[in-house]
Amino acid sequence: MRILLVEDEHKTGDYLKQGLSEAGYITDWVTDGLTGKHQALSEEYDLIILDVMLPGLDGWNIIDDIRKSGKTMPILFLTARDQIEDRVKGLELGADDYLVKPFAFAELLARIKTLLRRGQQREDNNNIIKIADLELDLRKRRVTRAGQRIDLTAKEFALMELFMRRRGEILPRALIASQIWDMNFDSDTNVVEVAIKRLRSKVDSNFTPKLIQNIRGMGYVLEVEDE
């Protein structure tokens, strides 16, 4: 499970990141609102822990932008703002829980586990992504097109999921490399082109319409024309 922690107090952030890591969670910690918003909108997280008072952009604006973007991951406010109106505002903006500082880490961990269970239940009810006649079953890790089973490697599946989740968005090679291979892009490396060529040979070559397009000088995009 991957958690985004947006917390500007370094002592609290260090404490939470260490505790969450020891509890088995992969935790990305950022210390300002603008970076937090960027991470939340550009990466995939299972849960977000969000402070309200942050440099650059406050938590109210961050959660509002996240929910307007259509992302539904659980969000837990962890803040010193303890007024009833603050709690109500956070929940009305789309927060799933609200915990006031100072807090007991055991209670925070229990709330995280509860929210992740709820999120997993929602995911189980919505674990299929479908575009045109191509279908990804995220839980079973199965791909079909026009009812025909397509066998993909783990990396190919992750690449296909990235394209489908970000349909219509031109994805630069550098972004694909960082998302799928967790590496900095090297212009002398053709790993992205090779992987996409193999993927297209499986999901596009024998089917119409063609889904994965090469945008010269920019990257790749998955889109369906005239759908």
PDB file of C-alpha atoms in Angstrom:
ATOM      1  CA  MET A   1       0.000   0.000   0.000  1.00  0.00           C
ATOM      2  CA  ARG A   2       1.281   3.444  -0.966  1.00  0.00           C
ATOM      3  CA  ILE A   3       0.563   6.543   1.134  1.00  0.00           C
ATOM      4  CA  LEU A   4       1.151  10.226   0.384  1.00  0.00           C
ATOM      5  CA  LEU A   5       1.936  12.299   3.479  1.00  0.00           C
ATOM      6  CA  VAL A   6       1.617  16.088   3.107  1.00  0.00           C
ATOM      7  CA  GLU A   7       3.047  17.568   6.304  1.00  0.00           C
ATOM      8  CA  ASP A   8       5.247  20.655   6.715  1.00  0.00           C
ATOM      9  CA  GLU A   9       6.350  20.031  10.317  1.00  0.00           C
ATOM     10  CA  HIS A  10       9.605  18.120   9.945  1.00  0.00           C
ATOM     11  CA  LYS A  11       9.504  16.486  13.366  1.00  0.00           C
ATOM     12  CA  THR A  12       5.974  15.175  12.764  1.00  0.00           C
ATOM     13  CA  GLY A  13       6.799  14.165   9.201  1.00  0.00           C
ATOM     14  CA  ASP A  14       9.889  12.198  10.234  1.00  0.00           C
ATOM     15  CA  TYR A  15       7.934  10.467  12.986  1.00  0.00           C
ATOM     16  CA  LEU A  16       5.046   9.531  10.691  1.00  0.00           C
ATOM     17  CA  LYS A  17       7.184   8.390   7.787  1.00  0.00           C
ATOM     18  CA  GLN A  18       9.239   6.116  10.050  1.00  0.00           C
ATOM     19  CA  GLY A  19       6.179   4.727  11.809  1.00  0.00           C
ATOM     20  CA  LEU A  20       4.279   4.083   8.589  1.00  0.00           C
ATOM     21  CA  SER A  21       7.307   2.442   6.998  1.00  0.00           C
ATOM     22  CA  GLU A  22       7.686   0.156  10.021  1.00  0.00           C
ATOM     23  CA  ALA A  23       3.983  -0.698   9.657  1.00  0.00           C
ATOM     24  CA  GLY A  24       4.654  -1.842   6.103  1.00  0.00           C
ATOM     25  CA  TYR A  25       3.452   1.148   4.067  1.00  0.00           C
ATOM     26  CA  ILE A  26       5.396   2.804   1.263  1.00  0.00           C
ATOM     27  CA  THR A  27       5.235   6.477   2.204  1.00  0.00           C
ATOM     28  CA  ASP A  28       6.039   9.529   0.070  1.00  0.00           C
ATOM     29  CA  TRP A  29       6.431  12.618   2.259  1.00  0.00           C
ATOM     30  CA  VAL A  30       6.239  16.164   0.896  1.00  0.00           C
ATOM     31  CA  THR A  31       6.377  19.379   2.903  1.00  0.00           C
ATOM     32  CA  ASP A  32       4.378  21.950   0.921  1.00  0.00           C
ATOM     33  CA  GLY A  33       0.938  22.208  -0.592  1.00  0.00           C
ATOM     34  CA  LEU A  34       1.868  22.713  -4.237  1.00  0.00           C
ATOM     35  CA  THR A  35       4.077  19.625  -4.292  1.00  0.00           C
ATOM     36  CA  GLY A  36       1.400  17.691  -2.411  1.00  0.00           C
ATOM     37  CA  LYS A  37      -1.232  18.599  -4.985  1.00  0.00           C
ATOM     38  CA  HIS A  38       1.090  17.686  -7.865  1.00  0.00           C
ATOM     39  CA  GLN A  39       1.933  14.315  -6.327  1.00  0.00           C
ATOM     40  CA  ALA A  40      -1.698  13.534  -5.549  1.00  0.00           C
ATOM     41  CA  LEU A  41      -2.846  14.298  -9.087  1.00  0.00           C
ATOM     42  CA  SER A  42       0.060  12.751 -11.000  1.00  0.00           C
ATOM     43  CA  GLU A  43       0.735   9.598  -8.957  1.00  0.00           C
ATOM     44  CA  GLU A  44      -1.423   6.716  -7.761  1.00  0.00           C
ATOM     45  CA  TYR A  45      -1.853   6.414  -3.975  1.00  0.00           C
ATOM     46  CA  ASP A  46      -3.980   4.154  -1.814  1.00  0.00           C
ATOM     47  CA  LEU A  47      -4.406   6.878   0.830  1.00  0.00           C
ATOM     48  CA  ILE A  48      -3.440  10.502   1.505  1.00  0.00           C
ATOM     49  CA  ILE A  49      -2.675  12.016   4.922  1.00  0.00           C
ATOM     50  CA  LEU A  50      -3.125  15.760   4.626  1.00  0.00           C
ATOM     51  CA  ASP A  51      -2.446  18.732   6.882  1.00  0.00           C
ATOM     52  CA  VAL A  52      -4.565  21.885   6.534  1.00  0.00           C
ATOM     53  CA  MET A  53      -2.077  24.697   7.107  1.00  0.00           C
ATOM     54  CA  LEU A  54       0.660  24.237   4.523  1.00  0.00           C
ATOM     55  CA  PRO A  55       3.043  26.568   2.686  1.00  0.00           C
ATOM     56  CA  GLY A  56       2.123  27.287  -0.914  1.00  0.00           C
ATOM     57  CA  LEU A  57      -1.387  25.836  -0.897  1.00  0.00           C
ATOM     58  CA  ASP A  58      -3.596  24.828   2.015  1.00  0.00           C
ATOM     59  CA  GLY A  59      -5.191  21.436   2.537  1.00  0.00           C
ATOM     60  CA  TRP A  60      -8.700  22.729   1.763  1.00  0.00           C
ATOM     61  CA  ASN A  61      -7.676  23.659  -1.773  1.00  0.00           C
ATOM     62  CA  ILE A  62      -5.699  20.455  -2.256  1.00  0.00           C
ATOM     63  CA  ILE A  63      -8.578  18.130  -1.387  1.00  0.00           C
ATOM     64  CA  ASP A  64     -11.003  20.219  -3.449  1.00  0.00           C
ATOM     65  CA  ASP A  65      -8.758  19.864  -6.511  1.00  0.00           C
ATOM     66  CA  ILE A  66      -8.238  16.140  -5.902  1.00  0.00           C
ATOM     67  CA  ARG A  67     -11.962  15.421  -5.708  1.00  0.00           C
ATOM     68  CA  LYS A  68     -12.743  17.633  -8.717  1.00  0.00           C
ATOM     69  CA  SER A  69     -10.195  15.601 -10.711  1.00  0.00           C
ATOM     70  CA  GLY A  70     -12.254  12.460 -10.049  1.00  0.00           C
ATOM     71  CA  LYS A  71      -9.762  10.709  -7.780  1.00  0.00           C
ATOM     72  CA  THR A  72     -11.471   8.728  -5.027  1.00  0.00           C
ATOM     73  CA  MET A  73      -8.644   7.466  -2.803  1.00  0.00           C
ATOM     74  CA  PRO A  74      -9.281   7.866   0.960  1.00  0.00           C
ATOM     75  CA  ILE A  75      -8.056  11.164   2.417  1.00  0.00           C
ATOM     76  CA  LEU A  76      -7.420  11.673   6.130  1.00  0.00           C
ATOM     77  CA  PHE A  77      -6.916  15.157   7.523  1.00  0.00           C
ATOM     78  CA  LEU A  78      -4.288  15.256  10.271  1.00  0.00           C
ATOM     79  CA  THR A  79      -4.231  18.787  11.654  1.00  0.00           C
ATOM     80  CA  ALA A  80      -4.087  20.991  14.727  1.00  0.00           C
ATOM     81  CA  ARG A  81      -7.290  22.729  13.633  1.00  0.00           C
ATOM     82  CA  ASP A  82      -9.750  21.307  16.130  1.00  0.00           C
ATOM     83  CA  GLN A  83     -12.845  23.463  15.671  1.00  0.00           C
ATOM     84  CA  ILE A  84     -16.105  21.734  14.771  1.00  0.00           C
ATOM     85  CA  GLU A  85     -16.486  23.956  11.711  1.00  0.00           C
ATOM     86  CA  ASP A  86     -13.053  22.804  10.490  1.00  0.00           C
ATOM     87  CA  ARG A  87     -14.030  19.145  10.834  1.00  0.00           C
ATOM     88  CA  VAL A  88     -17.302  19.780   9.017  1.00  0.00           C
ATOM     89  CA  LYS A  89     -15.537  21.686   6.228  1.00  0.00           C
ATOM     90  CA  GLY A  90     -13.010  18.911   5.740  1.00  0.00           C
ATOM     91  CA  LEU A  91     -15.677  16.229   5.515  1.00  0.00           C
ATOM     92  CA  GLU A  92     -17.849  18.333   3.200  1.00  0.00           C
ATOM     93  CA  LEU A  93     -14.889  18.796   0.854  1.00  0.00           C
ATOM     94  CA  GLY A  94     -14.535  15.029   0.574  1.00  0.00           C
ATOM     95  CA  ALA A  95     -12.296  13.890   3.432  1.00  0.00           C
ATOM     96  CA  ASP A  96     -12.916  10.366   4.719  1.00  0.00           C
ATOM     97  CA  ASP A  97     -11.640  11.054   8.235  1.00  0.00           C
ATOM     98  CA  TYR A  98     -10.352  13.895  10.412  1.00  0.00           C
ATOM     99  CA  LEU A  99      -7.852  13.453  13.248  1.00  0.00           C
ATOM    100  CA  VAL A 100      -6.689  16.308  15.466  1.00  0.00           C
ATOM    101  CA  LYS A 101      -3.104  16.822  16.657  1.00  0.00           C
ATOM    102  CA  PRO A 102      -1.707  15.811  19.088  1.00  0.00           C
ATOM    103  CA  PHE A 103      -2.645  12.232  18.297  1.00  0.00           C
ATOM    104  CA  ALA A 104      -1.764   8.694  19.288  1.00  0.00           C
ATOM    105  CA  PHE A 105       0.010   6.851  16.479  1.00  0.00           C
ATOM    106  CA  ALA A 106      -1.905   3.667  17.324  1.00  0.00           C
ATOM    107  CA  GLU A 107      -5.184   5.484  16.695  1.00  0.00           C
ATOM    108  CA  LEU A 108      -3.901   6.922  13.414  1.00  0.00           C
ATOM    109  CA  LEU A 109      -2.808   3.463  12.294  1.00  0.00           C
ATOM    110  CA  ALA A 110      -6.204   1.994  13.161  1.00  0.00           C
ATOM    111  CA  ARG A 111      -7.967   4.691  11.169  1.00  0.00           C
ATOM    112  CA  ILE A 112      -5.654   4.137   8.200  1.00  0.00           C
ATOM    113  CA  LYS A 113      -6.390   0.409   8.211  1.00  0.00           C
ATOM    114  CA  THR A 114     -10.130   1.080   8.335  1.00  0.00           C
ATOM    115  CA  LEU A 115      -9.969   3.536   5.433  1.00  0.00           C
ATOM    116  CA  LEU A 116      -7.842   1.182   3.336  1.00  0.00           C
ATOM    117  CA  ARG A 117     -10.319  -1.651   3.902  1.00  0.00           C
ATOM    118  CA  ARG A 118     -13.126   0.595   2.702  1.00  0.00           C
ATOM    119  CA  GLY A 119     -11.040   1.654  -0.280  1.00  0.00           C
ATOM    120  CA  GLN A 120     -10.306  -1.965  -1.151  1.00  0.00           C
ATOM    121  CA  GLN A 121     -14.016  -2.766  -1.038  1.00  0.00           C
ATOM    122  CA  ARG A 122     -14.704   0.086  -3.447  1.00  0.00           C
ATOM    123  CA  GLU A 123     -11.860  -1.118  -5.683  1.00  0.00           C
ATOM    124  CA  ASP A 124     -13.251  -4.656  -5.711  1.00  0.00           C
ATOM    125  CA  ASN A 125     -16.542  -3.234  -6.963  1.00  0.00           C
ATOM    126  CA  ASN A 126     -14.809  -1.214  -9.650  1.00  0.00           C
ATOM    127  CA  ASN A 127     -11.736  -3.200 -10.646  1.00  0.00           C
ATOM    128  CA  ILE A 128     -12.313  -3.296 -14.376  1.00  0.00           C
ATOM    129  CA  ILE A 129     -11.115  -0.592 -16.758  1.00  0.00           C
ATOM    130  CA  LYS A 130     -12.616  -0.702 -20.236  1.00  0.00           C
ATOM    131  CA  ILE A 131     -11.865   1.378 -23.322  1.00  0.00           C
ATOM    132  CA  ALA A 132     -13.417   0.432 -26.658  1.00  0.00           C
ATOM    133  CA  ASP A 133     -13.271  -3.386 -26.700  1.00  0.00           C
ATOM    134  CA  LEU A 134     -10.134  -3.576 -24.526  1.00  0.00           C
ATOM    135  CA  GLU A 135     -10.722  -4.595 -20.933  1.00  0.00           C
ATOM    136  CA  LEU A 136      -8.345  -4.732 -17.938  1.00  0.00           C
ATOM    137  CA  ASP A 137      -9.358  -6.697 -14.855  1.00  0.00           C
ATOM    138  CA  LEU A 138      -7.110  -5.196 -12.184  1.00  0.00           C
ATOM    139  CA  ARG A 139      -7.853  -7.784  -9.528  1.00  0.00           C
ATOM    140  CA  LYS A 140      -7.352 -10.849 -11.720  1.00  0.00           C
ATOM    141  CA  ARG A 141      -4.564  -9.151 -13.734  1.00  0.00           C
ATOM    142  CA  ARG A 142      -6.305 -10.250 -16.922  1.00  0.00           C
ATOM    143  CA  VAL A 143      -6.498  -8.478 -20.279  1.00  0.00           C
ATOM    144  CA  THR A 144      -8.976  -9.144 -23.068  1.00  0.00           C
ATOM    145  CA  ARG A 145      -9.769  -7.438 -26.352  1.00  0.00           C
ATOM    146  CA  ALA A 146     -12.906  -8.231 -28.328  1.00  0.00           C
ATOM    147  CA  GLY A 147     -13.358 -11.119 -25.899  1.00  0.00           C
ATOM    148  CA  GLN A 148      -9.923 -12.567 -26.743  1.00  0.00           C
ATOM    149  CA  ARG A 149      -7.487 -13.203 -23.872  1.00  0.00           C
ATOM    150  CA  ILE A 150      -4.167 -11.350 -24.216  1.00  0.00           C
ATOM    151  CA  ASP A 151      -1.145 -12.447 -22.197  1.00  0.00           C
ATOM    152  CA  LEU A 152       0.963  -9.566 -20.914  1.00  0.00           C
ATOM    153  CA  THR A 153       4.071  -9.511 -18.760  1.00  0.00           C
ATOM    154  CA  ALA A 154       3.907  -7.669 -15.440  1.00  0.00           C
ATOM    155  CA  LYS A 155       5.586  -4.593 -16.950  1.00  0.00           C
ATOM    156  CA  GLU A 156       3.333  -4.678 -20.006  1.00  0.00           C
ATOM    157  CA  PHE A 157       0.271  -4.872 -17.765  1.00  0.00           C
ATOM    158  CA  ALA A 158       1.508  -1.916 -15.696  1.00  0.00           C
ATOM    159  CA  LEU A 159       2.165   0.028 -18.903  1.00  0.00           C
ATOM    160  CA  MET A 160      -1.302  -0.766 -20.258  1.00  0.00           C
ATOM    161  CA  GLU A 161      -2.888   0.273 -16.963  1.00  0.00           C
ATOM    162  CA  LEU A 162      -0.972   3.572 -17.038  1.00  0.00           C
ATOM    163  CA  PHE A 163      -2.227   4.321 -20.550  1.00  0.00           C
ATOM    164  CA  MET A 164      -5.828   3.443 -19.684  1.00  0.00           C
ATOM    165  CA  ARG A 165      -5.913   5.411 -16.440  1.00  0.00           C
ATOM    166  CA  ARG A 166      -4.539   8.453 -18.264  1.00  0.00           C
ATOM    167  CA  ARG A 167      -6.528   8.073 -21.450  1.00  0.00           C
ATOM    168  CA  GLY A 168      -6.247  11.013 -23.825  1.00  0.00           C
ATOM    169  CA  GLU A 169      -3.149  12.383 -22.083  1.00  0.00           C
ATOM    170  CA  ILE A 170       0.133  12.500 -23.981  1.00  0.00           C
ATOM    171  CA  LEU A 171       2.668  10.637 -21.846  1.00  0.00           C
ATOM    172  CA  PRO A 172       6.313  11.623 -22.417  1.00  0.00           C
ATOM    173  CA  ARG A 173       8.876   8.819 -22.483  1.00  0.00           C
ATOM    174  CA  ALA A 174      10.505  10.237 -19.347  1.00  0.00           C
ATOM    175  CA  LEU A 175       7.248   9.946 -17.418  1.00  0.00           C
ATOM    176  CA  ILE A 176       6.656   6.394 -18.627  1.00  0.00           C
ATOM    177  CA  ALA A 177      10.196   5.392 -17.659  1.00  0.00           C
ATOM    178  CA  SER A 178       9.833   6.826 -14.154  1.00  0.00           C
ATOM    179  CA  GLN A 179       6.381   5.318 -13.592  1.00  0.00           C
ATOM    180  CA  ILE A 180       6.996   1.819 -14.941  1.00  0.00           C
ATOM    181  CA  TRP A 181      10.714   1.247 -14.443  1.00  0.00           C
ATOM    182  CA  ASP A 182      11.359   3.750 -11.617  1.00  0.00           C
ATOM    183  CA  MET A 183      14.325   5.129 -13.519  1.00  0.00           C
ATOM    184  CA  ASN A 184      15.505   8.461 -14.836  1.00  0.00           C
ATOM    185  CA  PHE A 185      15.091   8.696 -18.572  1.00  0.00           C
ATOM    186  CA  ASP A 186      18.228   8.373 -20.681  1.00  0.00           C
ATOM    187  CA  SER A 187      17.863   9.468 -24.308  1.00  0.00           C
ATOM    188  CA  ASP A 188      20.266   6.702 -25.321  1.00  0.00           C
ATOM    189  CA  THR A 189      18.006   4.048 -23.810  1.00  0.00           C
ATOM    190  CA  ASN A 190      15.227   2.631 -25.973  1.00  0.00           C
ATOM    191  CA  VAL A 191      13.585   0.520 -23.274  1.00  0.00           C
ATOM    192  CA  VAL A 192      10.355   2.541 -23.506  1.00  0.00           C
ATOM    193  CA  GLU A 193      10.090   2.257 -27.288  1.00  0.00           C
ATOM    194  CA  VAL A 194      10.796  -1.479 -27.202  1.00  0.00           C
ATOM    195  CA  ALA A 195       8.216  -2.108 -24.480  1.00  0.00           C
ATOM    196  CA  ILE A 196       5.529  -0.096 -26.241  1.00  0.00           C
ATOM    197  CA  LYS A 197       6.254  -1.795 -29.552  1.00  0.00           C
ATOM    198  CA  ARG A 198       5.742  -5.184 -27.899  1.00  0.00           C
ATOM    199  CA  LEU A 199       2.600  -3.994 -26.155  1.00  0.00           C
ATOM    200  CA  ARG A 200       1.122  -2.623 -29.378  1.00  0.00           C
ATOM    201  CA  SER A 201       1.886  -5.885 -31.162  1.00  0.00           C
ATOM    202  CA  LYS A 202      -0.296  -7.648 -28.606  1.00  0.00           C
ATOM    203  CA  VAL A 203      -3.190  -5.239 -28.081  1.00  0.00           C
ATOM    204  CA  ASP A 204      -3.344  -3.345 -31.386  1.00  0.00           C
ATOM    205  CA  SER A 205      -1.836  -5.263 -34.315  1.00  0.00           C
ATOM    206  CA  ASN A 206      -4.757  -7.621 -34.942  1.00  0.00           C
ATOM    207  CA  PHE A 207      -7.531  -5.282 -33.822  1.00  0.00           C
ATOM    208  CA  THR A 208      -9.304  -2.090 -34.806  1.00  0.00           C
ATOM    209  CA  PRO A 209      -9.389   0.684 -33.862  1.00  0.00           C
ATOM    210  CA  LYS A 210      -5.735   1.199 -33.001  1.00  0.00           C
ATOM    211  CA  LEU A 211      -5.530   2.542 -29.459  1.00  0.00           C
ATOM    212  CA  ILE A 212      -1.908   3.485 -28.651  1.00  0.00           C
ATOM    213  CA  GLN A 213      -0.655   6.368 -30.772  1.00  0.00           C
ATOM    214  CA  ASN A 214       2.869   7.742 -31.182  1.00  0.00           C
ATOM    215  CA  ILE A 215       2.909  11.552 -31.024  1.00  0.00           C
ATOM    216  CA  ARG A 216       6.167  12.492 -32.711  1.00  0.00           C
ATOM    217  CA  GLY A 217       8.531  14.443 -30.501  1.00  0.00           C
ATOM    218  CA  MET A 218       6.147  14.324 -27.539  1.00  0.00           C
ATOM    219  CA  GLY A 219       5.395  10.776 -26.432  1.00  0.00           C
ATOM    220  CA  TYR A 220       2.486   8.349 -26.564  1.00  0.00           C
ATOM    221  CA  VAL A 221      -1.244   8.573 -26.003  1.00  0.00           C
ATOM    222  CA  LEU A 222      -4.120   6.119 -25.739  1.00  0.00           C
ATOM    223  CA  GLU A 223      -7.246   7.404 -27.414  1.00  0.00           C
ATOM    224  CA  VAL A 224     -10.164   6.179 -29.476  1.00  0.00           C
ATOM    225  CA  GLU A 225     -11.116   8.322 -32.423  1.00  0.00           C
ATOM    226  CA  ASP A 226     -14.799   8.966 -33.094  1.00  0.00           C
ATOM    227  CA  GLU A 227     -15.893   6.909 -30.083  1.00  0.00           C
TER     228      GLU A 227
END
